[in-house]
PDB file of C-alpha atoms in Angstrom:
ATOM      1  CA  ASP S 491      -4.445   6.790   7.280  1.00 60.00           C
ATOM      2  CA  GLY S 492      -1.121   5.655   5.765  1.00 67.00           C
ATOM      3  CA  GLY S 493      -0.811   2.158   4.308  1.00 92.00           C
ATOM      4  CA  ILE S 494      -1.035  -0.651   2.070  1.00 95.00           C
ATOM      5  CA  THR S 495      -4.044  -2.006   0.680  1.00 95.00           C
ATOM      6  CA  GLN S 496      -5.005  -5.204  -1.295  1.00 96.00           C
ATOM      7  CA  SER S 497      -8.506  -6.018  -2.288  1.00 89.00           C
ATOM      8  CA  PRO S 498     -10.246  -8.582  -2.239  1.00 91.00           C
ATOM      9  CA  LYS S 499      -9.218 -10.229   1.053  1.00 92.00           C
ATOM     10  CA  TYR S 500     -10.574 -13.491  -0.911  1.00 94.00           C
ATOM     11  CA  LEU S 501     -11.136 -14.211  -4.267  1.00 94.00           C
ATOM     12  CA  PHE S 502     -12.247 -17.323  -6.379  1.00 94.00           C
ATOM     13  CA  ARG S 503     -11.940 -17.913  -9.850  1.00 91.00           C
ATOM     14  CA  LYS S 504     -12.539 -20.743 -12.448  1.00 91.00           C
ATOM     15  CA  GLU S 505      -9.403 -22.415 -14.129  1.00 90.00           C
ATOM     16  CA  GLY S 506      -8.441 -20.702 -17.314  1.00 90.00           C
ATOM     17  CA  GLN S 507      -9.410 -17.446 -16.482  1.00 91.00           C
ATOM     18  CA  ASN S 508      -6.993 -14.488 -15.848  1.00 93.00           C
ATOM     19  CA  VAL S 509      -7.298 -12.459 -12.376  1.00 94.00           C
ATOM     20  CA  THR S 510      -5.765  -9.334 -11.474  1.00 95.00           C
ATOM     21  CA  LEU S 511      -5.114  -8.330  -7.789  1.00 96.00           C
ATOM     22  CA  SER S 512      -4.812  -5.026  -6.750  1.00 96.00           C
ATOM     23  CA  CYS S 513      -2.005  -3.215  -4.305  1.00 97.00           C
ATOM     24  CA  GLU S 514      -2.434   0.495  -3.534  1.00 97.00           C
ATOM     25  CA  GLN S 515      -0.092   2.220  -1.124  1.00 97.00           C
ATOM     26  CA  ASN S 516      -0.143   5.954   0.087  1.00 95.00           C
ATOM     27  CA  LEU S 517       3.054   5.769   2.097  1.00 93.00           C
ATOM     28  CA  ASN S 518       5.169   7.373  -1.027  1.00 93.00           C
ATOM     29  CA  HIS S 519       7.224   4.479  -0.961  1.00 93.00           C
ATOM     30  CA  ASP S 520       9.518   3.887  -3.994  1.00 93.00           C
ATOM     31  CA  ALA S 521       9.710   0.094  -4.279  1.00 93.00           C
ATOM     32  CA  MET S 522       6.579  -2.512  -4.490  1.00 96.00           C
ATOM     33  CA  TYR S 523       6.836  -6.217  -4.274  1.00 96.00           C
ATOM     34  CA  TRP S 524       4.579  -9.139  -4.897  1.00 97.00           C
ATOM     35  CA  TYR S 525       5.171 -12.552  -3.071  1.00 97.00           C
ATOM     36  CA  ARG S 526       3.335 -15.401  -2.883  1.00 96.00           C
ATOM     37  CA  GLN S 527       3.073 -17.833   0.068  1.00 95.00           C
ATOM     38  CA  ASP S 528       1.803 -21.615   0.367  1.00 92.00           C
ATOM     39  CA  PRO S 529       1.145 -23.416   3.150  1.00 85.00           C
ATOM     40  CA  GLY S 530       4.200 -24.477   4.939  1.00 77.00           C
ATOM     41  CA  GLN S 531       6.401 -22.549   2.636  1.00 81.00           C
ATOM     42  CA  GLY S 532       8.220 -19.182   3.167  1.00 86.00           C
ATOM     43  CA  LEU S 533       7.461 -15.933   0.971  1.00 93.00           C
ATOM     44  CA  ARG S 534       8.534 -16.192  -2.586  1.00 94.00           C
ATOM     45  CA  LEU S 535       9.190 -13.148  -4.777  1.00 94.00           C
ATOM     46  CA  ILE S 536       7.328 -12.925  -7.807  1.00 97.00           C
ATOM     47  CA  TYR S 537       8.082  -9.272  -9.190  1.00 97.00           C
ATOM     48  CA  TYR S 538       9.299  -6.176  -7.561  1.00 95.00           C
ATOM     49  CA  SER S 539       9.459  -2.594  -8.934  1.00 95.00           C
ATOM     50  CA  GLN S 540      11.999  -0.056  -7.677  1.00 92.00           C
ATOM     51  CA  ILE S 541      10.463   2.792  -9.763  1.00 93.00           C
ATOM     52  CA  VAL S 542       7.504   3.968 -11.864  1.00 95.00           C
ATOM     53  CA  ASN S 543       7.454   2.270 -15.502  1.00 95.00           C
ATOM     54  CA  ASP S 544      10.299  -0.344 -14.426  1.00 95.00           C
ATOM     55  CA  PHE S 545      10.089  -3.940 -12.570  1.00 96.00           C
ATOM     56  CA  GLN S 546      12.072  -6.999 -12.578  1.00 95.00           C
ATOM     57  CA  LYS S 547      11.273 -10.603 -12.286  1.00 95.00           C
ATOM     58  CA  GLY S 548      11.795 -12.421  -9.065  1.00 94.00           C
ATOM     59  CA  ASP S 549      12.436 -15.987  -8.452  1.00 91.00           C
ATOM     60  CA  ILE S 550       8.991 -17.657  -9.667  1.00 95.00           C
ATOM     61  CA  ALA S 551       7.567 -15.009 -12.196  1.00 96.00           C
ATOM     62  CA  GLU S 552       6.072 -17.656 -15.233  1.00 96.00           C
ATOM     63  CA  GLY S 553       2.688 -17.308 -15.253  1.00 96.00           C
ATOM     64  CA  TYR S 554       2.081 -13.639 -13.742  1.00 97.00           C
ATOM     65  CA  SER S 555       2.480 -10.197 -15.011  1.00 97.00           C
ATOM     66  CA  VAL S 556       2.625  -6.686 -13.545  1.00 98.00           C
ATOM     67  CA  SER S 557       2.905  -3.114 -14.451  1.00 97.00           C
ATOM     68  CA  ARG S 558       3.479   0.202 -12.827  1.00 97.00           C
ATOM     69  CA  GLU S 559       2.256   3.095 -14.136  1.00 97.00           C
ATOM     70  CA  LYS S 560       1.704   4.868 -11.071  1.00 96.00           C
ATOM     71  CA  LYS S 561       3.849   5.109  -8.078  1.00 96.00           C
ATOM     72  CA  GLU S 562       0.856   4.141  -5.854  1.00 97.00           C
ATOM     73  CA  SER S 563      -0.199   0.919  -7.664  1.00 97.00           C
ATOM     74  CA  PHE S 564       1.504  -2.306  -8.303  1.00 98.00           C
ATOM     75  CA  PRO S 565      -1.250  -4.735  -9.640  1.00 98.00           C
ATOM     76  CA  LEU S 566      -0.427  -8.353 -10.238  1.00 97.00           C
ATOM     77  CA  THR S 567      -2.283 -10.350 -13.074  1.00 97.00           C
ATOM     78  CA  VAL S 568      -2.335 -14.279 -12.620  1.00 96.00           C
ATOM     79  CA  THR S 569      -2.748 -15.307 -15.935  1.00 94.00           C
ATOM     80  CA  SER S 570      -3.893 -18.972 -17.343  1.00 89.00           C
ATOM     81  CA  ALA S 571      -0.342 -19.944 -17.791  1.00 88.00           C
ATOM     82  CA  GLN S 572       0.351 -20.031 -14.024  1.00 90.00           C
ATOM     83  CA  LYS S 573       0.366 -23.932 -13.195  1.00 89.00           C
ATOM     84  CA  ASN S 574      -0.969 -23.536  -9.505  1.00 91.00           C
ATOM     85  CA  PRO S 575      -2.153 -20.029  -8.820  1.00 94.00           C
ATOM     86  CA  THR S 576      -4.033 -21.018  -5.585  1.00 95.00           C
ATOM     87  CA  ALA S 577      -2.234 -19.482  -2.827  1.00 96.00           C
ATOM     88  CA  PHE S 578      -2.045 -16.384  -0.219  1.00 96.00           C
ATOM     89  CA  TYR S 579      -0.708 -13.052  -2.116  1.00 97.00           C
ATOM     90  CA  LEU S 580       1.050 -10.518  -0.201  1.00 97.00           C
ATOM     91  CA  CYS S 581       2.149  -7.314  -1.578  1.00 97.00           C
ATOM     92  CA  ALA S 582       4.852  -4.880   0.213  1.00 96.00           C
ATOM     93  CA  SER S 583       6.454  -1.656  -0.528  1.00 95.00           C
ATOM     94  CA  SER S 584       9.728   0.142   0.742  1.00 92.00           C
ATOM     95  CA  LEU S 585      11.418   3.305   0.700  1.00 87.00           C
ATOM     96  CA  GLN S 586      14.263   3.850  -2.061  1.00 77.00           C
ATOM     97  CA  GLY S 587      17.389   3.244   0.332  1.00 72.00           C
ATOM     98  CA  SER S 588      15.495   1.917   3.102  1.00 74.00           C
ATOM     99  CA  ASP S 589      15.790  -2.292   3.558  1.00 76.00           C
ATOM    100  CA  GLU S 590      12.330  -2.358   5.730  1.00 86.00           C
ATOM    101  CA  GLN S 591       9.532  -3.541   3.782  1.00 90.00           C
ATOM    102  CA  TYR S 592       5.743  -2.985   4.759  1.00 93.00           C
ATOM    103  CA  PHE S 593       3.201  -5.357   4.053  1.00 95.00           C
ATOM    104  CA  GLY S 594      -0.344  -5.303   2.810  1.00 95.00           C
ATOM    105  CA  PRO S 595      -2.942  -7.565   4.276  1.00 94.00           C
ATOM    106  CA  GLY S 596      -2.816 -10.241   1.595  1.00 95.00           C
ATOM    107  CA  THR S 597      -5.449 -11.626  -1.009  1.00 96.00           C
ATOM    108  CA  ARG S 598      -6.322 -15.322  -0.615  1.00 96.00           C
ATOM    109  CA  LEU S 599      -6.743 -16.681  -4.386  1.00 96.00           C
ATOM    110  CA  THR S 600      -8.671 -19.842  -5.069  1.00 95.00           C
ATOM    111  CA  VAL S 601      -8.611 -21.356  -8.405  1.00 93.00           C
ATOM    112  CA  THR S 602     -10.858 -24.239  -9.070  1.00 90.00           C
TER     113      THR S 602
ATOM    114  CA  GLY F1250      21.528 -19.588  -4.852  1.00 51.00           C
ATOM    115  CA  GLN F1251      19.786 -19.134  -1.147  1.00 69.00           C
ATOM    116  CA  ASN F1252      19.481 -21.309   1.676  1.00 82.00           C
ATOM    117  CA  ILE F1253      17.602 -20.305   4.654  1.00 85.00           C
ATOM    118  CA  ASP F1254      16.635 -22.991   7.180  1.00 81.00           C
ATOM    119  CA  GLN F1255      14.501 -22.627  10.077  1.00 80.00           C
ATOM    120  CA  PRO F1256      12.650 -24.968  12.520  1.00 75.00           C
ATOM    121  CA  THR F1257       8.999 -25.826  11.425  1.00 78.00           C
ATOM    122  CA  GLU F1258       7.418 -25.968  14.581  1.00 88.00           C
ATOM    123  CA  MET F1259       7.756 -25.572  18.399  1.00 91.00           C
ATOM    124  CA  THR F1260       5.365 -25.444  21.409  1.00 94.00           C
ATOM    125  CA  ALA F1261       5.796 -23.335  24.728  1.00 94.00           C
ATOM    126  CA  THR F1262       4.043 -22.596  27.701  1.00 96.00           C
ATOM    127  CA  GLU F1263       2.716 -19.120  28.809  1.00 97.00           C
ATOM    128  CA  GLY F1264       5.448 -17.333  30.408  1.00 97.00           C
ATOM    129  CA  ALA F1265       8.424 -19.235  29.251  1.00 97.00           C
ATOM    130  CA  ILE F1266      11.024 -18.342  26.907  1.00 96.00           C
ATOM    131  CA  VAL F1267      11.209 -19.590  23.489  1.00 95.00           C
ATOM    132  CA  GLN F1268      14.347 -19.384  21.112  1.00 96.00           C
ATOM    133  CA  ILE F1269      13.987 -19.376  17.590  1.00 95.00           C
ATOM    134  CA  ASN F1270      16.998 -20.255  15.326  1.00 95.00           C
ATOM    135  CA  CYS F1271      17.813 -19.189  11.261  1.00 95.00           C
ATOM    136  CA  THR F1272      20.570 -20.544   9.638  1.00 95.00           C
ATOM    137  CA  TYR F1273      21.419 -18.755   6.036  1.00 95.00           C
ATOM    138  CA  GLN F1274      23.695 -19.078   3.181  1.00 93.00           C
ATOM    139  CA  THR F1275      22.661 -16.405   0.462  1.00 88.00           C
ATOM    140  CA  SER F1276      24.542 -15.000  -2.581  1.00 84.00           C
ATOM    141  CA  GLY F1277      24.507 -11.595  -0.705  1.00 88.00           C
ATOM    142  CA  PHE F1278      23.850 -10.306   2.863  1.00 92.00           C
ATOM    143  CA  ASN F1279      23.125  -6.844   3.902  1.00 92.00           C
ATOM    144  CA  GLY F1280      21.239  -7.397   7.160  1.00 94.00           C
ATOM    145  CA  LEU F1281      18.658  -9.939   8.584  1.00 95.00           C
ATOM    146  CA  PHE F1282      15.015  -9.371   9.418  1.00 95.00           C
ATOM    147  CA  TRP F1283      12.928 -11.325  11.590  1.00 96.00           C
ATOM    148  CA  TYR F1284       8.786 -10.809  11.175  1.00 95.00           C
ATOM    149  CA  GLN F1285       6.121 -11.978  13.173  1.00 96.00           C
ATOM    150  CA  GLN F1286       2.927 -13.244  10.924  1.00 94.00           C
ATOM    151  CA  HIS F1287      -0.501 -14.535  12.354  1.00 94.00           C
ATOM    152  CA  ALA F1288      -2.757 -16.849  10.340  1.00 89.00           C
ATOM    153  CA  GLY F1289      -4.109 -15.136   7.259  1.00 87.00           C
ATOM    154  CA  GLU F1290      -2.618 -11.782   8.246  1.00 91.00           C
ATOM    155  CA  ALA F1291       0.310  -9.952   6.883  1.00 91.00           C
ATOM    156  CA  PRO F1292       3.857  -9.849   8.460  1.00 93.00           C
ATOM    157  CA  THR F1293       4.511  -7.514  10.686  1.00 93.00           C
ATOM    158  CA  PHE F1294       8.342  -6.217  11.640  1.00 93.00           C
ATOM    159  CA  LEU F1295       9.799  -7.323  14.760  1.00 95.00           C
ATOM    160  CA  SER F1296      13.806  -6.590  14.209  1.00 94.00           C
ATOM    161  CA  TYR F1297      16.956  -5.983  11.898  1.00 94.00           C
ATOM    162  CA  ASN F1298      20.280  -6.773  12.609  1.00 96.00           C
ATOM    163  CA  VAL F1299      22.893  -5.543  10.282  1.00 95.00           C
ATOM    164  CA  LEU F1300      26.002  -5.936  12.469  1.00 95.00           C
ATOM    165  CA  ASP F1301      27.076  -9.007  14.759  1.00 97.00           C
ATOM    166  CA  GLY F1302      25.411  -9.074  18.555  1.00 97.00           C
ATOM    167  CA  LEU F1303      22.335  -9.080  20.183  1.00 96.00           C
ATOM    168  CA  GLU F1304      19.582  -6.312  19.965  1.00 93.00           C
ATOM    169  CA  GLU F1305      17.039  -6.091  22.662  1.00 93.00           C
ATOM    170  CA  LYS F1306      13.537  -4.798  21.964  1.00 89.00           C
ATOM    171  CA  GLY F1307      10.921  -5.391  24.840  1.00 93.00           C
ATOM    172  CA  ARG F1308      10.389  -9.102  25.222  1.00 96.00           C
ATOM    173  CA  PHE F1309      11.873  -9.946  21.875  1.00 96.00           C
ATOM    174  CA  SER F1310      15.295  -9.852  21.266  1.00 97.00           C
ATOM    175  CA  SER F1311      17.483 -10.884  18.113  1.00 97.00           C
ATOM    176  CA  PHE F1312      20.859 -12.170  17.771  1.00 98.00           C
ATOM    177  CA  LEU F1313      23.095 -12.006  14.628  1.00 98.00           C
ATOM    178  CA  SER F1314      26.370 -13.936  13.784  1.00 97.00           C
ATOM    179  CA  ARG F1315      27.717 -13.272  10.119  1.00 96.00           C
ATOM    180  CA  SER F1316      30.545 -15.554  10.264  1.00 95.00           C
ATOM    181  CA  LYS F1317      28.325 -18.314  11.347  1.00 95.00           C
ATOM    182  CA  GLY F1318      25.534 -17.367   8.936  1.00 95.00           C
ATOM    183  CA  TYR F1319      23.152 -17.707  12.159  1.00 95.00           C
ATOM    184  CA  SER F1320      20.466 -15.583  13.741  1.00 97.00           C
ATOM    185  CA  TYR F1321      18.083 -16.211  16.347  1.00 97.00           C
ATOM    186  CA  LEU F1322      15.132 -14.716  17.867  1.00 97.00           C
ATOM    187  CA  LEU F1323      14.127 -14.747  21.671  1.00 97.00           C
ATOM    188  CA  LEU F1324      11.153 -14.265  22.717  1.00 96.00           C
ATOM    189  CA  LYS F1325      10.490 -14.064  26.747  1.00 96.00           C
ATOM    190  CA  GLU F1326       7.524 -13.804  28.968  1.00 97.00           C
ATOM    191  CA  LEU F1327       5.583 -15.754  26.396  1.00 97.00           C
ATOM    192  CA  GLN F1328       1.887 -14.828  25.846  1.00 97.00           C
ATOM    193  CA  MET F1329      -0.757 -16.551  24.352  1.00 97.00           C
ATOM    194  CA  LYS F1330      -0.634 -13.595  21.555  1.00 96.00           C
ATOM    195  CA  ASP F1331       2.805 -14.519  20.675  1.00 97.00           C
ATOM    196  CA  SER F1332       1.309 -17.965  18.892  1.00 97.00           C
ATOM    197  CA  ALA F1333       2.354 -16.960  15.375  1.00 95.00           C
ATOM    198  CA  SER F1334       4.578 -17.877  12.229  1.00 94.00           C
ATOM    199  CA  TYR F1335       7.957 -16.175  12.985  1.00 95.00           C
ATOM    200  CA  LEU F1336       9.715 -15.299   9.669  1.00 94.00           C
ATOM    201  CA  CYS F1337      13.432 -15.007   9.295  1.00 95.00           C
ATOM    202  CA  ALA F1338      14.504 -12.898   6.039  1.00 94.00           C
ATOM    203  CA  VAL F1339      18.085 -12.081   4.639  1.00 94.00           C
ATOM    204  CA  ASN F1340      18.491  -8.629   2.954  1.00 91.00           C
ATOM    205  CA  GLU F1341      20.241 -10.030  -0.307  1.00 87.00           C
ATOM    206  CA  GLY F1342      21.041  -6.249  -1.710  1.00 82.00           C
ATOM    207  CA  ASN F1343      18.795  -4.784  -4.271  1.00 75.00           C
ATOM    208  CA  ASN F1344      15.990  -4.230  -1.888  1.00 75.00           C
ATOM    209  CA  ARG F1345      15.564  -8.109  -2.308  1.00 84.00           C
ATOM    210  CA  LEU F1346      14.555 -10.031   0.749  1.00 90.00           C
ATOM    211  CA  ALA F1347      14.898 -13.983   0.855  1.00 91.00           C
ATOM    212  CA  PHE F1348      12.459 -15.502   3.318  1.00 92.00           C
ATOM    213  CA  GLY F1349      12.893 -18.873   5.481  1.00 92.00           C
ATOM    214  CA  LYS F1350       9.740 -21.154   5.464  1.00 90.00           C
ATOM    215  CA  GLY F1351       8.817 -19.717   8.946  1.00 91.00           C
ATOM    216  CA  ASN F1352       8.505 -21.305  12.498  1.00 92.00           C
ATOM    217  CA  GLN F1353       5.434 -21.862  13.894  1.00 92.00           C
ATOM    218  CA  VAL F1354       5.318 -21.391  17.565  1.00 95.00           C
ATOM    219  CA  VAL F1355       2.119 -22.175  19.783  1.00 95.00           C
ATOM    220  CA  VAL F1356       1.798 -20.798  23.155  1.00 96.00           C
ATOM    221  CA  ILE F1357      -0.359 -22.998  25.361  1.00 96.00           C
ATOM    222  CA  PRO F1358      -1.867 -22.030  28.705  1.00 94.00           C
TER     223      PRO F1358
END
């Protein structure tokens, strides 16, 4: 089955700890994205990568970091510098030259 | 900058028709997506409009007017499973999408 997986679905962390969210796709898509969604808000772009070993900041990159060492994987690290990390995090991917993005099931992160 | 505006919530009766509007002002425009998102789940693709006009796909239709910066999603013969948030997203180019806040549709019997 082709698709995008994110794990875990629910994640709990203490304030001050870094945490890494996983995103894997076997769709052979070139581009991958991380979004954050808060209640009553739209999706906001954190980081995106159009090709392996390259990525760009989105609109709210502060307090986050990413890597793109493999085409299939685009992990997101939420650092202790992120002031309000509790949110629903969505990963997406798309084919280069195609505009449609396919979304993973999301990870709900709660930091207390 | 980007500004994508959608009404926040609407309630409609099963079997009815509902229209969800989206207005946008963005730095670039290559097309407009509509996604459906059930609570706690991933958004799923509904439609993509690049040119002006109406695109019909079963019970769902989407309309675009680029000169007015306006789109709507029309849901016909509403079913209970259509209760969800409907997200409007503008393709700004460079594979970037700018999302509106979403419109929560509640379908009642």
